[in-house]
């Protein structure tokens, strides 16, 4: 009788060093490499998160400090004299309730108009051929690249002396009309980026969907509304959220066009100028120190971004899902 060969050991029951020996040391090298990459990635992510969060945490800490805590060298993060007075002062100077309401409805209105018009234009660039198509798409890229500050003088003069059919000239500043006109013509804040994102998203849609809709009797507009828009919800949600956040914190167009409608971005930008006068009238301060002024500015910034933080806490799943399902297809 011949002796049967012993069956090879199950790799699942082998120790790490046995498997490493069987692989001539390759397993150990790959494992070390994997852990080094993971540690490096963790350090990099921690550093990036710290750079983003540290200024916010610093402002949050300062906003709860009493004035004497600002000059106490023993205090680094946590205040000794916890106080909400800074929030009361900042909210009063900013007229926070009125500014918050104005910012909400202006941001929602502008975001809806931008998404609606950019969706139409992006769909047109992705599906239809028309004269000078490449040139007009190049203009869209220019809208992304060229900062709006370079055309601020032209925008100011255009809406300050707005000409209606060559008949009469009216002043459209200090109203929502410039915002609405620019959103409807895809010239609003970051509109070029939204057109590009939506166009790239529609490029990945199969043409068979539209062909089937045309066979069923749908026209181009009905096909866009009933077929393309429902399938483009992820990119439309992404563009709406981006537009809402950027409009919420915008100060360039706000100061250029809106005068009577006070928004949070305008209120926080003028907070430092009004603070000294407020403290003199209410508390009898002769002069306000720079540190206390910076603390009130930090408090105003926290009041401005607080609604956005709350929005993210409630909409983070939708936001992350919309971004993860949004592919940029070339």
PDB file of C-alpha atoms in Angstrom:
ATOM      1  CA  UNK A   1       0.000   0.000   0.000  1.00  0.00           C
ATOM      2  CA  UNK A   2       1.194   3.467  -0.870  1.00  0.00           C
ATOM      3  CA  UNK A   3       0.954   6.196   1.684  1.00  0.00           C
ATOM      4  CA  UNK A   4      -1.496   8.912   0.738  1.00  0.00           C
ATOM      5  CA  UNK A   5      -0.126  12.411   0.302  1.00  0.00           C
ATOM      6  CA  UNK A   6      -1.115  14.809   3.061  1.00  0.00           C
ATOM      7  CA  UNK A   7      -3.685  17.354   1.936  1.00  0.00           C
ATOM      8  CA  UNK A   8      -2.416  20.945   1.852  1.00  0.00           C
ATOM      9  CA  UNK A   9      -3.421  23.075   4.793  1.00  0.00           C
ATOM     10  CA  UNK A  10      -6.420  25.336   4.386  1.00  0.00           C
ATOM     11  CA  UNK A  11      -5.132  28.886   3.762  1.00  0.00           C
ATOM     12  CA  UNK A  12      -7.940  30.239   5.943  1.00  0.00           C
ATOM     13  CA  UNK A  13      -6.484  28.422   8.966  1.00  0.00           C
ATOM     14  CA  UNK A  14      -2.876  29.444   8.341  1.00  0.00           C
ATOM     15  CA  UNK A  15      -1.264  32.149  10.439  1.00  0.00           C
ATOM     16  CA  UNK A  16      -0.110  35.400   8.930  1.00  0.00           C
ATOM     17  CA  UNK A  17       3.545  34.396   9.077  1.00  0.00           C
ATOM     18  CA  UNK A  18       2.843  31.024   7.435  1.00  0.00           C
ATOM     19  CA  UNK A  19       1.066  32.746   4.563  1.00  0.00           C
ATOM     20  CA  UNK A  20       3.872  35.320   4.359  1.00  0.00           C
ATOM     21  CA  UNK A  21       6.458  32.541   4.164  1.00  0.00           C
ATOM     22  CA  UNK A  22       4.454  30.829   1.446  1.00  0.00           C
ATOM     23  CA  UNK A  23       4.420  34.087  -0.548  1.00  0.00           C
ATOM     24  CA  UNK A  24       8.194  34.638  -0.145  1.00  0.00           C
ATOM     25  CA  UNK A  25       7.641  37.775   1.970  1.00  0.00           C
ATOM     26  CA  UNK A  26       5.359  39.517  -0.506  1.00  0.00           C
ATOM     27  CA  UNK A  27       2.386  39.455   1.900  1.00  0.00           C
ATOM     28  CA  UNK A  28       4.342  41.322   4.605  1.00  0.00           C
ATOM     29  CA  UNK A  29       5.513  43.958   2.133  1.00  0.00           C
ATOM     30  CA  UNK A  30       1.984  44.537   0.778  1.00  0.00           C
ATOM     31  CA  UNK A  31       0.531  44.703   4.293  1.00  0.00           C
ATOM     32  CA  UNK A  32       3.118  47.266   5.413  1.00  0.00           C
ATOM     33  CA  UNK A  33       2.505  49.282   2.267  1.00  0.00           C
ATOM     34  CA  UNK A  34      -1.264  49.186   2.850  1.00  0.00           C
ATOM     35  CA  UNK A  35      -0.958  50.416   6.438  1.00  0.00           C
ATOM     36  CA  UNK A  36       1.483  53.183   5.472  1.00  0.00           C
ATOM     37  CA  UNK A  37      -0.917  54.436   2.793  1.00  0.00           C
ATOM     38  CA  UNK A  38      -3.853  54.268   5.234  1.00  0.00           C
ATOM     39  CA  UNK A  39      -1.961  56.213   7.912  1.00  0.00           C
ATOM     40  CA  UNK A  40      -0.835  58.831   5.392  1.00  0.00           C
ATOM     41  CA  UNK A  41      -4.400  59.174   4.067  1.00  0.00           C
ATOM     42  CA  UNK A  42      -5.787  59.529   7.607  1.00  0.00           C
ATOM     43  CA  UNK A  43      -3.222  62.250   8.448  1.00  0.00           C
ATOM     44  CA  UNK A  44      -4.006  64.076   5.204  1.00  0.00           C
ATOM     45  CA  UNK A  45      -7.781  63.954   5.785  1.00  0.00           C
ATOM     46  CA  UNK A  46      -7.362  65.058   9.398  1.00  0.00           C
ATOM     47  CA  UNK A  47      -5.231  67.992   8.300  1.00  0.00           C
ATOM     48  CA  UNK A  48      -7.744  69.053   5.649  1.00  0.00           C
ATOM     49  CA  UNK A  49     -10.663  68.780   8.084  1.00  0.00           C
ATOM     50  CA  UNK A  50      -8.718  70.737  10.696  1.00  0.00           C
ATOM     51  CA  UNK A  51      -7.958  73.528   8.222  1.00  0.00           C
ATOM     52  CA  UNK A  52     -11.662  73.784   7.384  1.00  0.00           C
ATOM     53  CA  UNK A  53     -13.105  73.420  10.880  1.00  0.00           C
ATOM     54  CA  UNK A  54     -10.507  75.252  12.962  1.00  0.00           C
ATOM     55  CA  UNK A  55     -11.568  78.811  11.935  1.00  0.00           C
ATOM     56  CA  UNK A  56     -15.231  77.942  12.595  1.00  0.00           C
ATOM     57  CA  UNK A  57     -14.462  76.405  15.991  1.00  0.00           C
ATOM     58  CA  UNK A  58     -12.308  79.411  16.859  1.00  0.00           C
ATOM     59  CA  UNK A  59     -15.138  81.829  16.022  1.00  0.00           C
ATOM     60  CA  UNK A  60     -17.600  79.667  17.945  1.00  0.00           C
ATOM     61  CA  UNK A  61     -15.369  79.786  21.023  1.00  0.00           C
ATOM     62  CA  UNK A  62     -14.853  83.557  20.825  1.00  0.00           C
ATOM     63  CA  UNK A  63     -18.570  84.221  20.335  1.00  0.00           C
ATOM     64  CA  UNK A  64     -19.332  82.849  23.830  1.00  0.00           C
ATOM     65  CA  UNK A  65     -16.573  84.800  25.598  1.00  0.00           C
ATOM     66  CA  UNK A  66     -17.142  87.865  27.754  1.00  0.00           C
ATOM     67  CA  UNK A  67     -14.976  90.876  26.951  1.00  0.00           C
ATOM     68  CA  UNK A  68     -12.519  90.222  29.787  1.00  0.00           C
ATOM     69  CA  UNK A  69     -11.964  86.647  28.555  1.00  0.00           C
ATOM     70  CA  UNK A  70     -10.656  87.971  25.249  1.00  0.00           C
ATOM     71  CA  UNK A  71      -7.553  89.348  26.931  1.00  0.00           C
ATOM     72  CA  UNK A  72      -6.987  86.515  29.397  1.00  0.00           C
ATOM     73  CA  UNK A  73      -3.858  84.669  28.246  1.00  0.00           C
ATOM     74  CA  UNK A  74      -4.843  81.569  30.250  1.00  0.00           C
ATOM     75  CA  UNK A  75      -7.917  81.020  28.047  1.00  0.00           C
ATOM     76  CA  UNK A  76      -7.327  79.138  24.819  1.00  0.00           C
ATOM     77  CA  UNK A  77     -10.607  77.518  23.794  1.00  0.00           C
ATOM     78  CA  UNK A  78     -13.191  77.340  26.578  1.00  0.00           C
ATOM     79  CA  UNK A  79     -14.284  80.681  28.091  1.00  0.00           C
ATOM     80  CA  UNK A  80     -14.217  81.204  31.848  1.00  0.00           C
ATOM     81  CA  UNK A  81     -17.187  83.581  31.752  1.00  0.00           C
ATOM     82  CA  UNK A  82     -19.699  81.969  29.402  1.00  0.00           C
ATOM     83  CA  UNK A  83     -21.947  84.676  27.944  1.00  0.00           C
ATOM     84  CA  UNK A  84     -24.670  85.057  25.311  1.00  0.00           C
ATOM     85  CA  UNK A  85     -24.393  88.840  25.307  1.00  0.00           C
ATOM     86  CA  UNK A  86     -22.402  88.831  22.059  1.00  0.00           C
ATOM     87  CA  UNK A  87     -25.236  87.041  20.265  1.00  0.00           C
ATOM     88  CA  UNK A  88     -27.783  89.499  21.656  1.00  0.00           C
ATOM     89  CA  UNK A  89     -25.732  92.487  20.525  1.00  0.00           C
ATOM     90  CA  UNK A  90     -24.969  91.057  17.072  1.00  0.00           C
ATOM     91  CA  UNK A  91     -28.576  89.992  16.454  1.00  0.00           C
ATOM     92  CA  UNK A  92     -29.848  93.441  17.444  1.00  0.00           C
ATOM     93  CA  UNK A  93     -27.410  95.336  15.233  1.00  0.00           C
ATOM     94  CA  UNK A  94     -28.004  93.003  12.277  1.00  0.00           C
ATOM     95  CA  UNK A  95     -31.797  93.101  12.688  1.00  0.00           C
ATOM     96  CA  UNK A  96     -31.425  89.346  12.487  1.00  0.00           C
ATOM     97  CA  UNK A  97     -35.049  88.197  12.113  1.00  0.00           C
ATOM     98  CA  UNK A  98     -35.782  90.502   9.198  1.00  0.00           C
ATOM     99  CA  UNK A  99     -32.430  89.824   7.507  1.00  0.00           C
ATOM    100  CA  UNK A 100     -32.858  86.061   7.962  1.00  0.00           C
ATOM    101  CA  UNK A 101     -36.320  86.058   6.373  1.00  0.00           C
ATOM    102  CA  UNK A 102     -35.139  88.196   3.446  1.00  0.00           C
ATOM    103  CA  UNK A 103     -32.143  85.934   2.877  1.00  0.00           C
ATOM    104  CA  UNK A 104     -34.307  82.796   2.889  1.00  0.00           C
ATOM    105  CA  UNK A 105     -36.827  83.931   0.293  1.00  0.00           C
ATOM    106  CA  UNK A 106     -34.250  85.645  -1.934  1.00  0.00           C
ATOM    107  CA  UNK A 107     -31.970  82.568  -1.906  1.00  0.00           C
ATOM    108  CA  UNK A 108     -34.844  80.181  -2.658  1.00  0.00           C
ATOM    109  CA  UNK A 109     -36.232  82.349  -5.471  1.00  0.00           C
ATOM    110  CA  UNK A 110     -32.858  82.886  -7.138  1.00  0.00           C
ATOM    111  CA  UNK A 111     -31.884  79.212  -6.776  1.00  0.00           C
ATOM    112  CA  UNK A 112     -35.133  77.967  -8.340  1.00  0.00           C
ATOM    113  CA  UNK A 113     -34.807  80.363 -11.290  1.00  0.00           C
ATOM    114  CA  UNK A 114     -31.163  79.449 -11.833  1.00  0.00           C
ATOM    115  CA  UNK A 115     -31.797  75.703 -11.769  1.00  0.00           C
ATOM    116  CA  UNK A 116     -34.806  75.972 -14.107  1.00  0.00           C
ATOM    117  CA  UNK A 117     -33.063  78.070 -16.757  1.00  0.00           C
ATOM    118  CA  UNK A 118     -29.705  76.284 -16.506  1.00  0.00           C
ATOM    119  CA  UNK A 119     -31.464  72.920 -16.881  1.00  0.00           C
ATOM    120  CA  UNK A 120     -33.046  74.080 -20.150  1.00  0.00           C
ATOM    121  CA  UNK A 121     -29.777  75.455 -21.493  1.00  0.00           C
ATOM    122  CA  UNK A 122     -27.760  72.448 -20.362  1.00  0.00           C
ATOM    123  CA  UNK A 123     -30.246  70.093 -22.001  1.00  0.00           C
ATOM    124  CA  UNK A 124     -30.080  72.102 -25.222  1.00  0.00           C
ATOM    125  CA  UNK A 125     -26.282  71.900 -25.321  1.00  0.00           C
ATOM    126  CA  UNK A 126     -26.357  68.145 -24.736  1.00  0.00           C
ATOM    127  CA  UNK A 127     -29.014  67.191 -27.281  1.00  0.00           C
ATOM    128  CA  UNK A 128     -29.484  69.763 -30.053  1.00  0.00           C
ATOM    129  CA  UNK A 129     -27.294  71.161 -32.821  1.00  0.00           C
ATOM    130  CA  UNK A 130     -27.589  74.858 -33.570  1.00  0.00           C
ATOM    131  CA  UNK A 131     -25.417  77.519 -35.229  1.00  0.00           C
ATOM    132  CA  UNK A 132     -22.233  78.453 -33.363  1.00  0.00           C
ATOM    133  CA  UNK A 133     -22.837  75.789 -30.731  1.00  0.00           C
ATOM    134  CA  UNK A 134     -19.152  75.443 -29.888  1.00  0.00           C
ATOM    135  CA  UNK A 135     -18.760  79.201 -29.628  1.00  0.00           C
ATOM    136  CA  UNK A 136     -21.705  79.551 -27.214  1.00  0.00           C
ATOM    137  CA  UNK A 137     -20.430  76.705 -25.070  1.00  0.00           C
ATOM    138  CA  UNK A 138     -17.047  78.450 -25.004  1.00  0.00           C
ATOM    139  CA  UNK A 139     -18.900  81.508 -23.683  1.00  0.00           C
ATOM    140  CA  UNK A 140     -20.337  79.303 -20.930  1.00  0.00           C
ATOM    141  CA  UNK A 141     -16.802  78.291 -19.961  1.00  0.00           C
ATOM    142  CA  UNK A 142     -15.825  81.960 -19.931  1.00  0.00           C
ATOM    143  CA  UNK A 143     -18.646  82.676 -17.483  1.00  0.00           C
ATOM    144  CA  UNK A 144     -17.050  80.080 -15.179  1.00  0.00           C
ATOM    145  CA  UNK A 145     -13.478  81.318 -15.608  1.00  0.00           C
ATOM    146  CA  UNK A 146     -13.935  85.103 -15.648  1.00  0.00           C
ATOM    147  CA  UNK A 147     -14.654  86.500 -12.154  1.00  0.00           C
ATOM    148  CA  UNK A 148     -17.812  88.641 -11.948  1.00  0.00           C
ATOM    149  CA  UNK A 149     -15.829  91.524 -10.409  1.00  0.00           C
ATOM    150  CA  UNK A 150     -14.299  92.231 -13.822  1.00  0.00           C
ATOM    151  CA  UNK A 151     -17.707  93.208 -15.229  1.00  0.00           C
ATOM    152  CA  UNK A 152     -19.055  94.924 -12.104  1.00  0.00           C
ATOM    153  CA  UNK A 153     -18.881  98.398 -13.695  1.00  0.00           C
ATOM    154  CA  UNK A 154     -20.780  97.227 -16.774  1.00  0.00           C
ATOM    155  CA  UNK A 155     -23.418  95.515 -14.639  1.00  0.00           C
ATOM    156  CA  UNK A 156     -23.850  98.609 -12.490  1.00  0.00           C
ATOM    157  CA  UNK A 157     -24.273 100.961 -15.464  1.00  0.00           C
ATOM    158  CA  UNK A 158     -26.514  98.515 -17.306  1.00  0.00           C
ATOM    159  CA  UNK A 159     -29.051  98.209 -14.508  1.00  0.00           C
ATOM    160  CA  UNK A 160     -28.661 101.782 -13.270  1.00  0.00           C
ATOM    161  CA  UNK A 161     -29.594 103.115 -16.700  1.00  0.00           C
ATOM    162  CA  UNK A 162     -31.672 100.211 -17.986  1.00  0.00           C
ATOM    163  CA  UNK A 163     -33.067 100.980 -21.420  1.00  0.00           C
ATOM    164  CA  UNK A 164     -36.503  99.617 -22.302  1.00  0.00           C
ATOM    165  CA  UNK A 165     -36.884  99.216 -26.071  1.00  0.00           C
ATOM    166  CA  UNK A 166     -34.975 102.449 -26.659  1.00  0.00           C
ATOM    167  CA  UNK A 167     -37.911 104.433 -25.310  1.00  0.00           C
ATOM    168  CA  UNK A 168     -37.151 105.186 -21.699  1.00  0.00           C
ATOM    169  CA  UNK A 169     -34.432 104.634 -19.101  1.00  0.00           C
ATOM    170  CA  UNK A 170     -35.174 103.339 -15.615  1.00  0.00           C
ATOM    171  CA  UNK A 171     -33.106 102.566 -12.522  1.00  0.00           C
ATOM    172  CA  UNK A 172     -33.496  98.877 -11.627  1.00  0.00           C
ATOM    173  CA  UNK A 173     -31.105  98.925  -8.689  1.00  0.00           C
ATOM    174  CA  UNK A 174     -32.366  98.561  -5.122  1.00  0.00           C
ATOM    175  CA  UNK A 175     -34.808  95.870  -6.256  1.00  0.00           C
ATOM    176  CA  UNK A 176     -34.971  92.166  -7.116  1.00  0.00           C
ATOM    177  CA  UNK A 177     -35.355  92.862 -10.840  1.00  0.00           C
ATOM    178  CA  UNK A 178     -31.612  92.575 -11.709  1.00  0.00           C
ATOM    179  CA  UNK A 179     -31.434  89.274  -9.821  1.00  0.00           C
ATOM    180  CA  UNK A 180     -34.453  87.897 -11.689  1.00  0.00           C
ATOM    181  CA  UNK A 181     -33.274  89.091 -15.119  1.00  0.00           C
ATOM    182  CA  UNK A 182     -29.784  87.678 -14.648  1.00  0.00           C
ATOM    183  CA  UNK A 183     -31.141  84.344 -13.385  1.00  0.00           C
ATOM    184  CA  UNK A 184     -33.570  84.055 -16.307  1.00  0.00           C
ATOM    185  CA  UNK A 185     -30.769  84.774 -18.806  1.00  0.00           C
ATOM    186  CA  UNK A 186     -28.268  82.383 -17.121  1.00  0.00           C
ATOM    187  CA  UNK A 187     -25.926  85.181 -16.130  1.00  0.00           C
ATOM    188  CA  UNK A 188     -26.383  84.891 -12.368  1.00  0.00           C
ATOM    189  CA  UNK A 189     -23.897  83.774  -9.747  1.00  0.00           C
ATOM    190  CA  UNK A 190     -22.115  80.540 -10.882  1.00  0.00           C
ATOM    191  CA  UNK A 191     -24.662  79.898 -13.667  1.00  0.00           C
ATOM    192  CA  UNK A 192     -21.917  78.811 -16.063  1.00  0.00           C
ATOM    193  CA  UNK A 193     -20.906  76.034 -13.657  1.00  0.00           C
ATOM    194  CA  UNK A 194     -24.502  74.789 -13.347  1.00  0.00           C
ATOM    195  CA  UNK A 195     -24.930  74.703 -17.138  1.00  0.00           C
ATOM    196  CA  UNK A 196     -21.717  72.723 -17.504  1.00  0.00           C
ATOM    197  CA  UNK A 197     -22.673  70.220 -14.771  1.00  0.00           C
ATOM    198  CA  UNK A 198     -26.185  69.674 -16.126  1.00  0.00           C
ATOM    199  CA  UNK A 199     -24.963  69.396 -19.713  1.00  0.00           C
ATOM    200  CA  UNK A 200     -22.400  66.757 -18.748  1.00  0.00           C
ATOM    201  CA  UNK A 201     -25.039  64.826 -16.825  1.00  0.00           C
ATOM    202  CA  UNK A 202     -27.501  64.814 -19.744  1.00  0.00           C
ATOM    203  CA  UNK A 203     -24.725  63.628 -22.068  1.00  0.00           C
ATOM    204  CA  UNK A 204     -24.867  60.284 -20.262  1.00  0.00           C
ATOM    205  CA  UNK A 205     -28.600  59.789 -20.893  1.00  0.00           C
ATOM    206  CA  UNK A 206     -29.466  57.187 -23.565  1.00  0.00           C
ATOM    207  CA  UNK A 207     -30.987  58.695 -26.706  1.00  0.00           C
ATOM    208  CA  UNK A 208     -33.484  55.823 -26.851  1.00  0.00           C
ATOM    209  CA  UNK A 209     -35.512  57.442 -24.048  1.00  0.00           C
ATOM    210  CA  UNK A 210     -36.192  60.532 -26.131  1.00  0.00           C
ATOM    211  CA  UNK A 211     -36.799  58.540 -29.296  1.00  0.00           C
ATOM    212  CA  UNK A 212     -39.442  56.497 -27.498  1.00  0.00           C
ATOM    213  CA  UNK A 213     -41.052  59.697 -26.207  1.00  0.00           C
ATOM    214  CA  UNK A 214     -41.087  61.203 -29.715  1.00  0.00           C
ATOM    215  CA  UNK A 215     -42.747  58.052 -31.045  1.00  0.00           C
ATOM    216  CA  UNK A 216     -45.446  58.420 -28.374  1.00  0.00           C
ATOM    217  CA  UNK A 217     -46.189  61.928 -29.593  1.00  0.00           C
ATOM    218  CA  UNK A 218     -44.170  64.060 -27.147  1.00  0.00           C
ATOM    219  CA  UNK A 219     -42.460  67.192 -28.372  1.00  0.00           C
ATOM    220  CA  UNK A 220     -39.001  68.328 -27.248  1.00  0.00           C
ATOM    221  CA  UNK A 221     -40.320  70.444 -24.357  1.00  0.00           C
ATOM    222  CA  UNK A 222     -42.743  67.775 -23.112  1.00  0.00           C
ATOM    223  CA  UNK A 223     -39.981  65.157 -23.362  1.00  0.00           C
ATOM    224  CA  UNK A 224     -37.677  67.375 -21.330  1.00  0.00           C
ATOM    225  CA  UNK A 225     -40.272  67.975 -18.602  1.00  0.00           C
ATOM    226  CA  UNK A 226     -41.698  64.452 -18.334  1.00  0.00           C
ATOM    227  CA  UNK A 227     -38.703  62.253 -19.202  1.00  0.00           C
ATOM    228  CA  UNK A 228     -35.430  64.097 -18.676  1.00  0.00           C
ATOM    229  CA  UNK A 229     -36.152  66.199 -15.583  1.00  0.00           C
ATOM    230  CA  UNK A 230     -37.309  63.252 -13.390  1.00  0.00           C
ATOM    231  CA  UNK A 231     -34.161  61.347 -14.341  1.00  0.00           C
ATOM    232  CA  UNK A 232     -31.965  64.350 -13.594  1.00  0.00           C
ATOM    233  CA  UNK A 233     -33.107  64.906 -10.019  1.00  0.00           C
ATOM    234  CA  UNK A 234     -29.643  64.202  -8.510  1.00  0.00           C
ATOM    235  CA  UNK A 235     -27.869  66.882 -10.548  1.00  0.00           C
ATOM    236  CA  UNK A 236     -30.732  69.359 -10.154  1.00  0.00           C
ATOM    237  CA  UNK A 237     -30.709  68.895  -6.374  1.00  0.00           C
ATOM    238  CA  UNK A 238     -26.936  69.373  -6.332  1.00  0.00           C
ATOM    239  CA  UNK A 239     -27.161  72.583  -8.359  1.00  0.00           C
ATOM    240  CA  UNK A 240     -30.011  73.901  -6.183  1.00  0.00           C
ATOM    241  CA  UNK A 241     -28.069  73.286  -2.965  1.00  0.00           C
ATOM    242  CA  UNK A 242     -24.912  74.853  -4.382  1.00  0.00           C
ATOM    243  CA  UNK A 243     -26.879  77.851  -5.647  1.00  0.00           C
ATOM    244  CA  UNK A 244     -28.693  78.270  -2.324  1.00  0.00           C
ATOM    245  CA  UNK A 245     -25.481  78.219  -0.276  1.00  0.00           C
ATOM    246  CA  UNK A 246     -23.570  80.534  -2.620  1.00  0.00           C
ATOM    247  CA  UNK A 247     -26.474  82.980  -2.791  1.00  0.00           C
ATOM    248  CA  UNK A 248     -26.813  82.879   1.004  1.00  0.00           C
ATOM    249  CA  UNK A 249     -23.211  84.016   1.526  1.00  0.00           C
ATOM    250  CA  UNK A 250     -22.906  86.271  -1.530  1.00  0.00           C
ATOM    251  CA  UNK A 251     -22.010  89.886  -0.890  1.00  0.00           C
ATOM    252  CA  UNK A 252     -20.892  90.997  -4.368  1.00  0.00           C
ATOM    253  CA  UNK A 253     -24.239  90.962  -6.201  1.00  0.00           C
ATOM    254  CA  UNK A 254     -26.065  91.821  -2.984  1.00  0.00           C
ATOM    255  CA  UNK A 255     -24.192  95.083  -2.509  1.00  0.00           C
ATOM    256  CA  UNK A 256     -24.259  95.833  -6.239  1.00  0.00           C
ATOM    257  CA  UNK A 257     -28.020  95.492  -6.741  1.00  0.00           C
ATOM    258  CA  UNK A 258     -29.927  95.277  -3.469  1.00  0.00           C
ATOM    259  CA  UNK A 259     -30.179  98.326  -1.291  1.00  0.00           C
ATOM    260  CA  UNK A 260     -33.499  98.298   0.539  1.00  0.00           C
ATOM    261  CA  UNK A 261     -33.642  94.500   0.909  1.00  0.00           C
ATOM    262  CA  UNK A 262     -31.222  93.756   3.728  1.00  0.00           C
ATOM    263  CA  UNK A 263     -29.685  90.281   3.689  1.00  0.00           C
ATOM    264  CA  UNK A 264     -27.446  88.545   6.227  1.00  0.00           C
ATOM    265  CA  UNK A 265     -24.355  88.964   4.066  1.00  0.00           C
ATOM    266  CA  UNK A 266     -24.893  92.728   3.993  1.00  0.00           C
ATOM    267  CA  UNK A 267     -25.707  92.876   7.696  1.00  0.00           C
ATOM    268  CA  UNK A 268     -22.565  91.021   8.767  1.00  0.00           C
ATOM    269  CA  UNK A 269     -20.333  93.090   6.455  1.00  0.00           C
ATOM    270  CA  UNK A 270     -21.503  96.345   8.099  1.00  0.00           C
ATOM    271  CA  UNK A 271     -21.561  94.922  11.627  1.00  0.00           C
ATOM    272  CA  UNK A 272     -18.159  96.341  12.633  1.00  0.00           C
ATOM    273  CA  UNK A 273     -19.088  99.862  11.496  1.00  0.00           C
ATOM    274  CA  UNK A 274     -22.315  99.908  13.507  1.00  0.00           C
ATOM    275  CA  UNK A 275     -20.966  98.172  16.610  1.00  0.00           C
ATOM    276  CA  UNK A 276     -19.067 101.124  18.097  1.00  0.00           C
ATOM    277  CA  UNK A 277     -22.051 103.444  17.697  1.00  0.00           C
ATOM    278  CA  UNK A 278     -24.402 100.877  19.239  1.00  0.00           C
ATOM    279  CA  UNK A 279     -22.156 100.331  22.271  1.00  0.00           C
ATOM    280  CA  UNK A 280     -21.858 104.087  22.794  1.00  0.00           C
ATOM    281  CA  UNK A 281     -25.624 104.645  22.657  1.00  0.00           C
ATOM    282  CA  UNK A 282     -26.698 101.632  24.724  1.00  0.00           C
ATOM    283  CA  UNK A 283     -23.837 100.892  27.126  1.00  0.00           C
ATOM    284  CA  UNK A 284     -22.036 104.239  27.188  1.00  0.00           C
ATOM    285  CA  UNK A 285     -18.730 102.957  25.791  1.00  0.00           C
ATOM    286  CA  UNK A 286     -16.348 105.759  24.839  1.00  0.00           C
ATOM    287  CA  UNK A 287     -14.359 103.468  22.546  1.00  0.00           C
ATOM    288  CA  UNK A 288     -14.484  99.797  21.644  1.00  0.00           C
ATOM    289  CA  UNK A 289     -11.369  97.644  21.674  1.00  0.00           C
ATOM    290  CA  UNK A 290     -10.292  95.806  18.561  1.00  0.00           C
ATOM    291  CA  UNK A 291     -10.545  92.422  20.284  1.00  0.00           C
ATOM    292  CA  UNK A 292     -14.148  93.006  21.315  1.00  0.00           C
ATOM    293  CA  UNK A 293     -14.982  94.203  17.810  1.00  0.00           C
ATOM    294  CA  UNK A 294     -13.493  91.018  16.351  1.00  0.00           C
ATOM    295  CA  UNK A 295     -15.540  88.960  18.807  1.00  0.00           C
ATOM    296  CA  UNK A 296     -18.764  90.599  17.619  1.00  0.00           C
ATOM    297  CA  UNK A 297     -17.726  90.004  14.005  1.00  0.00           C
ATOM    298  CA  UNK A 298     -17.128  86.329  14.810  1.00  0.00           C
ATOM    299  CA  UNK A 299     -20.562  86.167  16.446  1.00  0.00           C
ATOM    300  CA  UNK A 300     -22.171  87.713  13.354  1.00  0.00           C
ATOM    301  CA  UNK A 301     -20.467  85.156  11.131  1.00  0.00           C
ATOM    302  CA  UNK A 302     -21.783  82.331  13.334  1.00  0.00           C
ATOM    303  CA  UNK A 303     -25.317  83.753  13.135  1.00  0.00           C
ATOM    304  CA  UNK A 304     -24.980  83.888   9.343  1.00  0.00           C
ATOM    305  CA  UNK A 305     -23.782  80.318   8.819  1.00  0.00           C
ATOM    306  CA  UNK A 306     -25.909  78.753  11.574  1.00  0.00           C
ATOM    307  CA  UNK A 307     -28.959  78.219   9.271  1.00  0.00           C
ATOM    308  CA  UNK A 308     -26.689  76.561   6.686  1.00  0.00           C
ATOM    309  CA  UNK A 309     -25.314  74.188   9.327  1.00  0.00           C
ATOM    310  CA  UNK A 310     -28.868  73.293  10.394  1.00  0.00           C
ATOM    311  CA  UNK A 311     -29.845  72.785   6.740  1.00  0.00           C
ATOM    312  CA  UNK A 312     -26.905  70.447   6.216  1.00  0.00           C
ATOM    313  CA  UNK A 313     -27.755  68.420   9.328  1.00  0.00           C
ATOM    314  CA  UNK A 314     -31.255  67.756   7.992  1.00  0.00           C
ATOM    315  CA  UNK A 315     -30.363  67.428   4.300  1.00  0.00           C
ATOM    316  CA  UNK A 316     -26.954  65.737   4.483  1.00  0.00           C
ATOM    317  CA  UNK A 317     -28.249  62.373   3.248  1.00  0.00           C
ATOM    318  CA  UNK A 318     -29.925  63.989   0.248  1.00  0.00           C
ATOM    319  CA  UNK A 319     -26.892  66.173  -0.417  1.00  0.00           C
ATOM    320  CA  UNK A 320     -24.368  63.325  -0.267  1.00  0.00           C
ATOM    321  CA  UNK A 321     -26.623  61.056  -2.316  1.00  0.00           C
ATOM    322  CA  UNK A 322     -27.099  63.677  -5.004  1.00  0.00           C
ATOM    323  CA  UNK A 323     -23.355  64.294  -5.240  1.00  0.00           C
ATOM    324  CA  UNK A 324     -22.414  60.615  -5.248  1.00  0.00           C
ATOM    325  CA  UNK A 325     -24.881  59.850  -8.042  1.00  0.00           C
ATOM    326  CA  UNK A 326     -23.753  62.863 -10.097  1.00  0.00           C
ATOM    327  CA  UNK A 327     -21.096  61.782 -12.584  1.00  0.00           C
ATOM    328  CA  UNK A 328     -19.297  64.220 -14.850  1.00  0.00           C
ATOM    329  CA  UNK A 329     -19.284  62.437 -18.211  1.00  0.00           C
ATOM    330  CA  UNK A 330     -17.034  63.774 -20.924  1.00  0.00           C
TER     331      UNK A 330
END
